[in-house]
GROMACS .gro file of C-alpha atoms in nm:
model
  513
    1MET     CA    1   0.199  -0.134  -4.085
    2SER     CA    2   0.394   0.017  -3.795
    3GLU     CA    3   0.697  -0.150  -3.644
    4PRO     CA    4   0.657  -0.339  -3.314
    5VAL     CA    5   0.702  -0.114  -3.012
    6PRO     CA    6   1.027  -0.164  -2.814
    7ALA     CA    7   0.990  -0.201  -2.437
    8HIS     CA    8   1.107   0.094  -2.231
    9ALA     CA    9   1.268  -0.045  -1.916
   10PRO     CA   10   1.317   0.191  -1.621
   11PHE     CA   11   1.369  -0.126  -1.418
   12PRO     CA   12   1.451  -0.478  -1.538
   13VAL     CA   13   1.228  -0.784  -1.515
   14GLU     CA   14   1.452  -1.069  -1.408
   15PRO     CA   15   1.512  -1.360  -1.434
   16LEU     CA   16   1.368  -1.420  -1.780
   17ASP     CA   17   1.211  -1.754  -1.687
   18ASP     CA   18   0.878  -1.886  -1.821
   19PHE     CA   19   0.678  -1.692  -1.562
   20ASN     CA   20   0.837  -1.355  -1.631
   21ARG     CA   21   0.805  -1.416  -2.004
   22GLU     CA   22   0.434  -1.478  -1.947
   23LEU     CA   23   0.417  -1.156  -1.747
   24LEU     CA   24   0.583  -0.955  -2.024
   25GLU     CA   25   0.368  -1.116  -2.292
   26ASN     CA   26   0.063  -0.987  -2.108
   27VAL     CA   27   0.174  -0.642  -1.996
   28HIS     CA   28   0.413  -0.543  -2.278
   29PRO     CA   29   0.405  -0.795  -2.563
   30SER     CA   30   0.712  -0.767  -2.785
   31ASP     CA   31   0.509  -0.792  -3.107
   32TRP     CA   32   0.254  -0.528  -3.014
   33VAL     CA   33   0.165  -0.280  -3.288
   34ASN     CA   34   0.004   0.045  -3.185
   35PRO     CA   35  -0.335   0.110  -3.350
   36GLN     CA   36  -0.420   0.401  -3.578
   37PRO     CA   37  -0.554   0.682  -3.357
   38ALA     CA   38  -0.917   0.786  -3.369
   39PRO     CA   39  -0.977   1.143  -3.494
   40ARG     CA   40  -1.044   1.248  -3.136
   41TYR     CA   41  -1.078   1.071  -2.803
   42HIS     CA   42  -1.314   1.149  -2.521
   43LEU     CA   43  -1.033   1.049  -2.285
   44VAL     CA   44  -0.659   0.991  -2.324
   45VAL     CA   45  -0.493   0.829  -2.022
   46ILE     CA   46  -0.117   0.843  -1.973
   47GLY     CA   47   0.002   0.565  -1.744
   48ALA     CA   48  -0.137   0.214  -1.704
   49GLY     CA   49  -0.100   0.157  -1.333
   50THR     CA   50  -0.407   0.125  -1.113
   51ALA     CA   51  -0.525   0.485  -1.159
   52GLY     CA   52  -0.485   0.469  -1.536
   53LEU     CA   53  -0.638   0.124  -1.578
   54VAL     CA   54  -0.946   0.212  -1.373
   55SER     CA   55  -0.987   0.543  -1.559
   56ALA     CA   56  -0.958   0.375  -1.900
   57ALA     CA   57  -1.175   0.072  -1.825
   58GLY     CA   58  -1.442   0.276  -1.649
   59ALA     CA   59  -1.470   0.535  -1.926
   60ALA     CA   60  -1.471   0.273  -2.204
   61GLY     CA   61  -1.737   0.075  -2.021
   62LEU     CA   62  -1.961   0.381  -2.028
   63GLY     CA   63  -1.918   0.419  -2.404
   64ALA     CA   64  -1.637   0.675  -2.429
   65ARG     CA   65  -1.361   0.655  -2.691
   66VAL     CA   66  -1.049   0.595  -2.483
   67ALA     CA   67  -0.676   0.575  -2.553
   68LEU     CA   68  -0.434   0.436  -2.293
   69VAL     CA   69  -0.061   0.510  -2.315
   70GLU     CA   70   0.204   0.310  -2.125
   71ARG     CA   71   0.579   0.336  -2.168
   72HIS     CA   72   0.676   0.023  -1.977
   73LEU     CA   73   0.456  -0.241  -1.810
   74MET     CA   74   0.078  -0.240  -1.789
   75GLY     CA   75  -0.030  -0.288  -1.429
   76GLY     CA   76   0.220  -0.036  -1.299
   77ASP     CA   77   0.383  -0.068  -0.960
   78CYS     CA   78   0.102  -0.262  -0.794
   79LEU     CA   79   0.117  -0.565  -1.023
   80ASN     CA   80   0.483  -0.565  -1.115
   81VAL     CA   81   0.686  -0.435  -0.820
   82GLY     CA   82   0.441  -0.349  -0.543
   83CYS     CA   83   0.133  -0.502  -0.384
   84VAL     CA   84   0.127  -0.830  -0.575
   85PRO     CA   85   0.490  -0.949  -0.548
   86SER     CA   86   0.537  -0.810  -0.196
   87LYS     CA   87   0.236  -0.995  -0.057
   88GLY     CA   88   0.353  -1.314  -0.226
   89VAL     CA   89   0.690  -1.277  -0.053
   90ILE     CA   90   0.533  -1.185   0.281
   91ARG     CA   91   0.304  -1.491   0.273
   92ALA     CA   92   0.599  -1.720   0.201
   93SER     CA   93   0.799  -1.571   0.489
   94ARG     CA   94   0.506  -1.626   0.726
   95ALA     CA   95   0.495  -1.991   0.622
   96TRP     CA   96   0.867  -2.023   0.696
   97GLN     CA   97   0.811  -1.868   1.038
   98ASP     CA   98   0.525  -2.107   1.114
   99VAL     CA   99   0.758  -2.399   1.045
  100THR     CA  100   1.046  -2.270   1.258
  101ARG     CA  101   0.828  -2.169   1.554
  102GLY     CA  102   0.548  -2.423   1.519
  103ARG     CA  103   0.686  -2.666   1.774
  104GLU     CA  104   0.730  -2.418   2.058
  105ARG     CA  105   0.396  -2.246   1.993
  106PHE     CA  106   0.170  -2.535   1.890
  107GLY     CA  107   0.355  -2.861   1.948
  108ALA     CA  108   0.398  -2.912   1.574
  109PRO     CA  109   0.654  -3.163   1.442
  110ALA     CA  110   1.005  -3.022   1.462
  111ALA     CA  111   1.156  -2.880   1.146
  112ASP     CA  112   1.477  -3.031   1.015
  113PRO     CA  113   1.747  -2.815   1.177
  114ASP     CA  114   1.974  -2.870   0.877
  115SER     CA  115   1.716  -2.744   0.629
  116LYS     CA  116   1.748  -2.377   0.534
  117GLY     CA  117   1.446  -2.373   0.306
  118ASP     CA  118   1.442  -2.289  -0.062
  119PHE     CA  119   1.434  -1.913  -0.113
  120GLY     CA  120   1.451  -1.962  -0.490
  121ALA     CA  121   1.133  -2.170  -0.480
  122ALA     CA  122   0.955  -1.904  -0.271
  123MET     CA  123   1.046  -1.636  -0.526
  124GLU     CA  124   0.949  -1.861  -0.816
  125ARG     CA  125   0.607  -1.908  -0.656
  126MET     CA  126   0.569  -1.530  -0.641
  127ARG     CA  127   0.662  -1.494  -1.008
  128ARG     CA  128   0.419  -1.770  -1.109
  129LEU     CA  129   0.129  -1.610  -0.922
  130ARG     CA  130   0.213  -1.262  -1.052
  131ALA     CA  131   0.218  -1.391  -1.409
  132GLY     CA  132  -0.124  -1.552  -1.361
  133ILE     CA  133  -0.273  -1.230  -1.226
  134SER     CA  134  -0.114  -1.015  -1.498
  135GLU     CA  135  -0.364  -1.110  -1.767
  136ILE     CA  136  -0.625  -0.895  -1.589
  137ASP     CA  137  -0.410  -0.584  -1.640
  138GLY     CA  138  -0.279  -0.692  -1.979
  139VAL     CA  139  -0.282  -0.524  -2.317
  140ARG     CA  140  -0.515  -0.771  -2.486
  141ARG     CA  141  -0.777  -0.756  -2.212
  142PHE     CA  142  -0.794  -0.377  -2.233
  143THR     CA  143  -0.814  -0.394  -2.609
  144SER     CA  144  -1.112  -0.629  -2.567
  145LEU     CA  145  -1.275  -0.364  -2.348
  146GLY     CA  146  -1.263  -0.120  -2.639
  147VAL     CA  147  -0.956   0.076  -2.527
  148ASP     CA  148  -0.693   0.177  -2.784
  149VAL     CA  149  -0.365   0.077  -2.618
  150PHE     CA  150  -0.046   0.259  -2.720
  151LEU     CA  151   0.288   0.134  -2.590
  152GLY     CA  152   0.562   0.394  -2.590
  153GLU     CA  153   0.665   0.730  -2.447
  154GLY     CA  154   0.366   0.963  -2.432
  155ARG     CA  155   0.411   1.339  -2.407
  156PHE     CA  156   0.183   1.637  -2.443
  157VAL     CA  157   0.243   1.843  -2.757
  158GLY     CA  158  -0.029   2.095  -2.683
  159PRO     CA  159  -0.320   2.160  -2.447
  160ASP     CA  160  -0.536   1.900  -2.622
  161ALA     CA  161  -0.297   1.649  -2.779
  162VAL     CA  162  -0.056   1.372  -2.680
  163GLU     CA  163   0.208   1.220  -2.905
  164VAL     CA  164   0.331   0.861  -2.878
  165GLY     CA  165   0.546   0.676  -3.126
  166GLY     CA  166   0.503   0.950  -3.385
  167LYS     CA  167   0.123   0.939  -3.362
  168ARG     CA  168  -0.088   1.225  -3.235
  169LEU     CA  169  -0.382   1.156  -3.003
  170ARG     CA  170  -0.625   1.447  -2.978
  171PHE     CA  171  -0.857   1.456  -2.677
  172ARG     CA  172  -1.143   1.631  -2.509
  173ARG     CA  173  -1.011   1.525  -2.170
  174ALA     CA  174  -0.689   1.363  -2.052
  175VAL     CA  175  -0.570   1.194  -1.733
  176ILE     CA  176  -0.214   1.192  -1.604
  177ALA     CA  177  -0.170   0.867  -1.408
  178THR     CA  178   0.202   0.805  -1.439
  179GLY     CA  179   0.254   0.706  -1.074
  180ALA     CA  180   0.574   0.737  -0.872
  181ARG     CA  181   0.902   0.554  -0.833
  182ALA     CA  182   1.147   0.468  -0.558
  183ALA     CA  183   1.374   0.759  -0.468
  184ALA     CA  184   1.721   0.712  -0.323
  185PRO     CA  185   1.863   0.963  -0.072
  186PRO     CA  186   2.185   1.145  -0.173
  187ILE     CA  187   2.425   0.915   0.011
  188PRO     CA  188   2.788   0.929  -0.109
  189GLY     CA  189   2.889   0.604  -0.277
  190LEU     CA  190   2.541   0.447  -0.273
  191ALA     CA  191   2.493   0.443  -0.650
  192GLU     CA  192   2.844   0.314  -0.711
  193ALA     CA  193   2.802   0.033  -0.455
  194GLY     CA  194   2.467  -0.073  -0.598
  195TYR     CA  195   2.138  -0.108  -0.414
  196LEU     CA  196   1.789  -0.256  -0.438
  197THR     CA  197   1.451  -0.085  -0.423
  198ASN     CA  198   1.099  -0.226  -0.434
  199GLU     CA  199   1.147  -0.221  -0.814
  200THR     CA  200   1.435  -0.470  -0.806
  201ILE     CA  201   1.422  -0.669  -0.482
  202PHE     CA  202   1.167  -0.908  -0.631
  203ASN     CA  203   1.419  -1.007  -0.899
  204LEU     CA  204   1.632  -1.185  -0.638
  205THR     CA  205   1.674  -1.560  -0.675
  206GLU     CA  206   1.930  -1.610  -0.398
  207LEU     CA  207   1.883  -1.507  -0.036
  208PRO     CA  208   2.133  -1.241   0.073
  209GLU     CA  209   2.312  -1.356   0.385
  210ARG     CA  210   2.321  -0.997   0.515
  211LEU     CA  211   2.069  -0.728   0.421
  212VAL     CA  212   2.074  -0.363   0.529
  213VAL     CA  213   1.742  -0.180   0.493
  214ILE     CA  214   1.745   0.201   0.483
  215GLY     CA  215   1.407   0.333   0.594
  216GLY     CA  216   1.158   0.226   0.861
  217GLY     CA  217   0.834   0.294   0.676
  218PRO     CA  218   0.589   0.026   0.554
  219ILE     CA  219   0.806  -0.114   0.270
  220GLY     CA  220   1.121  -0.119   0.482
  221CYS     CA  221   0.948  -0.292   0.775
  222GLU     CA  222   0.762  -0.545   0.561
  223MET     CA  223   1.072  -0.652   0.373
  224ALA     CA  224   1.305  -0.641   0.676
  225GLN     CA  225   1.077  -0.875   0.870
  226SER     CA  226   1.020  -1.104   0.572
  227PHE     CA  227   1.388  -1.145   0.486
  228ALA     CA  228   1.476  -1.201   0.852
  229ARG     CA  229   1.223  -1.484   0.854
  230PHE     CA  230   1.381  -1.628   0.541
  231GLY     CA  231   1.713  -1.634   0.728
  232SER     CA  232   1.895  -1.315   0.628
  233ARG     CA  233   2.078  -1.120   0.895
  234VAL     CA  234   1.886  -0.793   0.863
  235THR     CA  235   1.982  -0.450   0.992
  236LEU     CA  236   1.730  -0.166   0.954
  237LEU     CA  237   1.855   0.193   0.969
  238ASP     CA  238   1.596   0.464   1.033
  239LYS     CA  239   1.626   0.839   1.085
  240ASP     CA  240   1.335   0.842   1.332
  241GLY     CA  241   1.313   0.714   1.689
  242HIS     CA  242   1.096   0.411   1.607
  243VAL     CA  243   0.953   0.229   1.307
  244LEU     CA  244   0.636   0.338   1.124
  245PRO     CA  245   0.630   0.697   1.254
  246ARG     CA  246   0.299   0.783   1.083
  247GLU     CA  247   0.116   0.512   1.278
  248ASP     CA  248  -0.027   0.513   1.630
  249ALA     CA  249   0.281   0.495   1.854
  250ASP     CA  250   0.144   0.205   2.060
  251ALA     CA  251   0.068   0.012   1.740
  252ALA     CA  252   0.415   0.078   1.599
  253ALA     CA  253   0.571  -0.041   1.927
  254ILE     CA  254   0.400  -0.380   1.896
  255VAL     CA  255   0.529  -0.425   1.541
  256GLN     CA  256   0.875  -0.311   1.648
  257GLN     CA  257   0.890  -0.579   1.918
  258ALA     CA  258   0.774  -0.842   1.670
  259MET     CA  259   1.052  -0.742   1.430
  260LEU     CA  260   1.310  -0.769   1.707
  261ARG     CA  261   1.185  -1.118   1.794
  262ASP     CA  262   1.219  -1.214   1.430
  263GLY     CA  263   1.585  -1.117   1.441
  264VAL     CA  264   1.584  -0.771   1.278
  265ARG     CA  265   1.854  -0.546   1.422
  266LEU     CA  266   1.711  -0.195   1.458
  267GLU     CA  267   1.919   0.124   1.459
  268PHE     CA  268   1.729   0.451   1.516
  269ASN     CA  269   1.809   0.822   1.488
  270THR     CA  270   2.063   0.738   1.222
  271LYS     CA  271   2.217   0.928   0.933
  272VAL     CA  272   2.388   0.722   0.665
  273LEU     CA  273   2.721   0.887   0.590
  274GLU     CA  274   2.873   0.680   0.312
  275VAL     CA  275   2.856   0.348   0.132
  276THR     CA  276   3.164   0.174  -0.003
  277ARG     CA  277   3.209  -0.153  -0.183
  278ARG     CA  278   3.473  -0.414  -0.115
  279GLY     CA  279   3.432  -0.695  -0.364
  280ALA     CA  280   3.078  -0.830  -0.325
  281GLU     CA  281   3.046  -0.668   0.018
  282ARG     CA  282   2.890  -0.327   0.086
  283LEU     CA  283   2.998  -0.128   0.391
  284ILE     CA  284   2.749   0.127   0.524
  285ALA     CA  285   2.892   0.395   0.752
  286TYR     CA  286   2.634   0.576   0.963
  287ASP     CA  287   2.593   0.802   1.263
  288SER     CA  288   2.364   0.684   1.543
  289GLY     CA  289   2.315   0.927   1.827
  290GLY     CA  290   2.660   1.078   1.778
  291GLN     CA  291   2.836   0.742   1.749
  292GLN     CA  292   3.005   0.639   1.425
  293LYS     CA  293   2.907   0.285   1.327
  294GLU     CA  294   2.938   0.051   1.029
  295ALA     CA  295   2.724  -0.230   0.892
  296ALA     CA  296   2.831  -0.485   0.632
  297ALA     CA  297   2.584  -0.619   0.377
  298ASP     CA  298   2.558  -0.836   0.071
  299GLN     CA  299   2.259  -0.629  -0.045
  300ILE     CA  300   2.117  -0.290   0.047
  301LEU     CA  301   1.744  -0.216   0.022
  302VAL     CA  302   1.658   0.154  -0.002
  303ALA     CA  303   1.304   0.219   0.121
  304ALA     CA  304   1.328   0.587   0.206
  305GLY     CA  305   1.084   0.773  -0.015
  306ARG     CA  306   0.926   0.803  -0.358
  307ALA     CA  307   0.929   1.057  -0.641
  308PRO     CA  308   0.646   1.134  -0.887
  309ASN     CA  309   0.696   1.036  -1.251
  310VAL     CA  310   0.664   1.373  -1.424
  311GLU     CA  311   0.976   1.387  -1.641
  312GLY     CA  312   0.940   1.384  -2.018
  313LEU     CA  313   0.563   1.438  -2.020
  314GLY     CA  314   0.571   1.778  -2.191
  315LEU     CA  315   0.364   1.932  -1.913
  316ASP     CA  316   0.471   2.285  -2.008
  317SER     CA  317   0.323   2.234  -2.354
  318ALA     CA  318  -0.007   2.136  -2.194
  319GLY     CA  319  -0.008   2.418  -1.937
  320VAL     CA  320   0.003   2.175  -1.644
  321LYS     CA  321   0.166   2.300  -1.324
  322LEU     CA  322   0.372   2.098  -1.080
  323SER     CA  323   0.377   2.112  -0.700
  324ARG     CA  324   0.625   1.969  -0.451
  325ARG     CA  325   0.424   1.645  -0.446
  326GLY     CA  326   0.390   1.606  -0.824
  327VAL     CA  327   0.118   1.723  -1.060
  328GLU     CA  328  -0.082   2.003  -0.897
  329VAL     CA  329  -0.456   1.931  -0.878
  330ASP     CA  330  -0.759   2.086  -0.712
  331ASP     CA  331  -1.007   1.899  -0.494
  332ARG     CA  332  -1.180   1.765  -0.806
  333LEU     CA  333  -0.844   1.634  -0.935
  334ARG     CA  334  -0.831   1.889  -1.218
  335THR     CA  335  -0.494   2.036  -1.316
  336SER     CA  336  -0.421   2.393  -1.417
  337ASN     CA  337  -0.538   2.288  -1.765
  338PRO     CA  338  -0.915   2.240  -1.716
  339SER     CA  339  -0.918   1.962  -1.979
  340ILE     CA  340  -0.654   1.756  -1.799
  341TYR     CA  341  -0.692   1.567  -1.472
  342ALA     CA  342  -0.442   1.371  -1.261
  343CYS     CA  343  -0.486   1.093  -1.008
  344GLY     CA  344  -0.293   0.826  -0.822
  345ASP     CA  345   0.063   0.848  -0.691
  346VAL     CA  346   0.168   1.124  -0.934
  347ALA     CA  347  -0.071   1.368  -0.765
  348SER     CA  348  -0.165   1.228  -0.424
  349ARG     CA  349  -0.007   1.219  -0.080
  350PHE     CA  350  -0.189   0.890  -0.018
  351GLN     CA  351   0.012   0.648  -0.230
  352PHE     CA  352  -0.202   0.336  -0.209
  353THR     CA  353  -0.356   0.124  -0.484
  354HIS     CA  354  -0.706   0.154  -0.339
  355VAL     CA  355  -0.675   0.535  -0.328
  356ALA     CA  356  -0.563   0.543  -0.692
  357ASP     CA  357  -0.870   0.333  -0.777
  358ALA     CA  358  -1.104   0.565  -0.586
  359GLN     CA  359  -0.952   0.880  -0.737
  360ALA     CA  360  -0.985   0.738  -1.088
  361ARG     CA  361  -1.358   0.697  -1.030
  362ILE     CA  362  -1.376   1.062  -0.926
  363VAL     CA  363  -1.194   1.160  -1.246
  364ILE     CA  364  -1.444   0.970  -1.461
  365GLN     CA  365  -1.735   1.154  -1.295
  366ASN     CA  366  -1.578   1.498  -1.311
  367ALA     CA  367  -1.404   1.481  -1.648
  368LEU     CA  368  -1.675   1.316  -1.856
  369PHE     CA  369  -2.002   1.393  -1.680
  370PHE     CA  370  -1.964   1.740  -1.526
  371GLY     CA  371  -1.948   1.582  -1.183
  372ARG     CA  372  -1.842   1.767  -0.872
  373ALA     CA  373  -1.698   1.480  -0.668
  374LYS     CA  374  -1.420   1.581  -0.428
  375ALA     CA  375  -1.109   1.389  -0.334
  376SER     CA  376  -1.126   1.538   0.016
  377ALA     CA  377  -1.455   1.354   0.072
  378LEU     CA  378  -1.283   1.015   0.050
  379THR     CA  379  -1.236   0.816   0.369
  380ILE     CA  380  -0.887   0.668   0.335
  381PRO     CA  381  -0.793   0.336   0.497
  382TRP     CA  382  -0.447   0.181   0.485
  383CYS     CA  383  -0.267  -0.125   0.607
  384THR     CA  384   0.095  -0.218   0.672
  385TYR     CA  385   0.143  -0.591   0.614
  386THR     CA  386   0.392  -0.674   0.884
  387THR     CA  387   0.312  -0.942   1.142
  388PRO     CA  388   0.104  -0.826   1.314
  389GLU     CA  389  -0.055  -0.593   1.060
  390ILE     CA  390  -0.151  -0.235   1.138
  391ALA     CA  391  -0.471  -0.112   0.970
  392HIS     CA  392  -0.612   0.237   1.007
  393VAL     CA  393  -0.908   0.438   0.883
  394GLY     CA  394  -1.024   0.794   0.945
  395MET     CA  395  -0.885   1.029   1.209
  396ASP     CA  396  -0.631   0.961   1.479
  397GLU     CA  397  -0.580   1.165   1.797
  398LYS     CA  398  -0.341   1.405   1.625
  399ASP     CA  399  -0.586   1.471   1.339
  400ALA     CA  400  -0.869   1.540   1.582
  401LYS     CA  401  -0.655   1.777   1.788
  402GLU     CA  402  -0.546   1.972   1.479
  403LYS     CA  403  -0.910   2.010   1.373
  404GLY     CA  404  -1.025   2.107   1.720
  405ILE     CA  405  -1.254   1.805   1.754
  406ALA     CA  406  -1.304   1.664   2.104
  407ILE     CA  407  -1.298   1.284   2.110
  408ASP     CA  408  -1.353   0.985   2.335
  409THR     CA  409  -1.118   0.691   2.280
  410LEU     CA  410  -1.189   0.322   2.342
  411THR     CA  411  -0.911   0.061   2.337
  412VAL     CA  412  -0.986  -0.313   2.339
  413PRO     CA  413  -0.683  -0.546   2.372
  414LEU     CA  414  -0.682  -0.859   2.159
  415SER     CA  415  -0.585  -1.044   2.475
  416THR     CA  416  -0.957  -1.023   2.567
  417VAL     CA  417  -1.066  -1.190   2.241
  418ASP     CA  418  -1.092  -1.568   2.267
  419ARG     CA  419  -1.001  -1.645   1.905
  420ALA     CA  420  -0.690  -1.426   1.919
  421ILE     CA  421  -0.580  -1.613   2.234
  422LEU     CA  422  -0.642  -1.952   2.070
  423ASP     CA  423  -0.455  -1.845   1.755
  424GLY     CA  424  -0.155  -1.734   1.960
  425ALA     CA  425  -0.208  -1.386   1.822
  426SER     CA  426  -0.319  -1.187   2.126
  427GLU     CA  427  -0.064  -0.906   2.087
  428GLY     CA  428  -0.253  -0.614   1.947
  429PHE     CA  429  -0.558  -0.400   2.002
  430LEU     CA  430  -0.845  -0.208   1.850
  431ARG     CA  431  -0.848   0.164   1.922
  432VAL     CA  432  -1.162   0.357   1.825
  433HIS     CA  433  -1.192   0.737   1.832
  434LEU     CA  434  -1.547   0.869   1.883
  435LYS     CA  435  -1.688   1.217   1.859
  436GLN     CA  436  -1.706   1.317   2.225
  437GLY     CA  437  -2.033   1.225   2.391
  438THR     CA  438  -2.158   1.025   2.092
  439ASP     CA  439  -2.114   0.684   1.933
  440ARG     CA  440  -2.000   0.832   1.600
  441ILE     CA  441  -1.674   0.670   1.486
  442LEU     CA  442  -1.424   0.925   1.355
  443GLY     CA  443  -1.132   0.685   1.317
  444ALA     CA  444  -0.987   0.354   1.423
  445THR     CA  445  -0.656   0.168   1.440
  446LEU     CA  446  -0.640  -0.212   1.452
  447VAL     CA  447  -0.330  -0.419   1.527
  448ALA     CA  448  -0.384  -0.788   1.449
  449GLU     CA  449  -0.248  -1.067   1.229
  450HIS     CA  450  -0.518  -1.002   0.967
  451ALA     CA  451  -0.603  -0.642   1.051
  452GLY     CA  452  -0.642  -0.542   0.687
  453ASP     CA  453  -0.909  -0.807   0.630
  454MET     CA  454  -1.091  -0.707   0.950
  455LEU     CA  455  -1.099  -0.331   0.889
  456GLY     CA  456  -1.384  -0.326   0.636
  457GLU     CA  457  -1.660  -0.302   0.897
  458LEU     CA  458  -1.494   0.004   1.046
  459CYS     CA  459  -1.438   0.161   0.701
  460LEU     CA  460  -1.813   0.128   0.638
  461ALA     CA  461  -1.891   0.277   0.978
  462VAL     CA  462  -1.662   0.580   0.935
  463THR     CA  463  -1.770   0.645   0.575
  464HIS     CA  464  -2.145   0.618   0.629
  465GLY     CA  465  -2.183   0.724   0.990
  466VAL     CA  466  -2.273   0.388   1.139
  467GLY     CA  467  -2.229   0.433   1.513
  468LEU     CA  468  -2.113   0.186   1.775
  469GLY     CA  469  -2.473   0.157   1.896
  470LYS     CA  470  -2.576  -0.007   1.568
  471ILE     CA  471  -2.263  -0.224   1.562
  472ALA     CA  472  -2.351  -0.344   1.913
  473SER     CA  473  -2.687  -0.468   1.780
  474VAL     CA  474  -2.524  -0.681   1.508
  475ILE     CA  475  -2.453  -1.048   1.581
  476HIS     CA  476  -2.087  -1.126   1.512
  477PRO     CA  477  -1.974  -1.488   1.466
  478TYR     CA  478  -1.790  -1.648   1.756
  479PRO     CA  479  -1.503  -1.722   1.786
  480THR     CA  480  -1.338  -1.477   1.547
  481GLN     CA  481  -1.072  -1.212   1.590
  482GLY     CA  482  -1.317  -0.969   1.426
  483GLU     CA  483  -1.525  -0.998   1.743
  484VAL     CA  484  -1.297  -0.728   1.885
  485ILE     CA  485  -1.514  -0.472   1.701
  486LYS     CA  486  -1.829  -0.600   1.876
  487LYS     CA  487  -1.641  -0.584   2.208
  488ALA     CA  488  -1.564  -0.218   2.145
  489ALA     CA  489  -1.932  -0.153   2.074
  490ASP     CA  490  -2.036  -0.335   2.391
  491ALA     CA  491  -1.783  -0.135   2.592
  492TRP     CA  492  -1.934   0.188   2.460
  493ARG     CA  493  -2.283   0.069   2.545
  494ARG     CA  494  -2.179  -0.020   2.900
  495GLY     CA  495  -2.026   0.326   2.932
  496LYS     CA  496  -2.371   0.477   2.879
  497LEU     CA  497  -2.485   0.329   3.210
  498THR     CA  498  -2.432   0.644   3.416
  499ARG     CA  499  -2.484   0.651   3.790
  500GLY     CA  500  -2.832   0.798   3.739
  501VAL     CA  501  -2.931   0.528   3.491
  502LYS     CA  502  -2.807   0.254   3.725
  503LYS     CA  503  -3.011   0.406   4.009
  504LEU     CA  504  -3.318   0.405   3.786
  505PHE     CA  505  -3.264   0.038   3.701
  506GLY     CA  506  -3.218  -0.040   4.070
  507TRP     CA  507  -3.553   0.122   4.147
  508TRP     CA  508  -3.717  -0.072   3.863
  509PHE     CA  509  -3.595  -0.410   3.983
  510ARG     CA  510  -3.711  -0.333   4.336
  511VAL     CA  511  -4.057  -0.264   4.198
  512PHE     CA  512  -4.056  -0.543   3.941
  513ARG     CA  513  -4.085  -0.849   4.171
   0.00000   0.00000   0.00000
């Protein structure tokens, strides 16, 4: 009998309360013993984040012999340090904001001005919910699905074999799904002063009085706004001229104003020069438009990029090439070794859980069934979970211009949607990009409190070519914020009433008496 596998910990799971112990028991049980390998596997998957879990479960469900290798925590970033904990924290911060602003907005009973809330309780709630969800991604569930789970460092030892814990797993096909990790910029003194990333911020049990966030992308904005709502004095430093630079500029501007109202101090066009530590205090020196400035913080959150997890995999032994982004793959997600595929954050510029899921399904088709599915055929939506949220699918104006596609653009403000007005959530809009002269939707951006939940109808339309004409014929429930999509369709239909058509109708109604 083999010895229990020790946990490899690139980041700690803290505090070790009952909920985190439950999490670890599910995703890396301390008494786990790796099984004896099969003579040969149809599929060996390295990495048990979303891409790896979907690959393993999907292949096993179709009858393949599958081995899954994970060095740390099953569930990967999404469960442990990404989507799940962040949305738990964001929801709690929204509840705090509702209490503090409820009286002025809705006439709600006044909050106790002496009450600062219980940040520890909010974080405990997150840990409890994460632990409950973790069973779905856990070792024992995947074993019950027929997957051989190996906990430990996996590395290729040849073009058709992986070694883990001294055991060799031979395969017909393999999948690299090792994901990515937070990357810190080379700022003098940052490592010595200590900092948080998305991998460690959810370990906090006490609210930092002052928080400096480096990076104005989705993670930086979501956490900056949330911690400001909890009561931290938050300063966000960004190298660009506004937050969320990859988003529609008008959409980003609305979120930026919301962050300012929530108390986030924003500094743009900055370069962090140095970080020093004085006792428990961190001092961040930075340049902003040629001016030397300094910010003091109790904690620093670095949200300025990610790096693919490719170290220690023995890729040279397997003949797998790397690119600037990570593992190099073709459009069918095959690496330079035709028996090995890669998907998810380790090989994709779209680092989202739902993209990792979709790419894993492509890998199953192409690796095991001679499929010819292409990653480029995927229609990619995404959402940033600030308040309001920004959700996007398909092309934007820049994409269309680069591809030489002429477009018509419709914008419907949420201030014209009754439910948004009644909810006090009328800041925002739906912007739809159409192939010029047609009702075909090429892309859309939605800014609303629940934009991510509302985007599905537009994802379906872009993916399957459902035009605004058909959407206009669908009855949408009233009053809902989702009615903004029907309003866009009605606006397009009204736009078809050219001067000639109106003249024809005028003639008809003169005749039809």
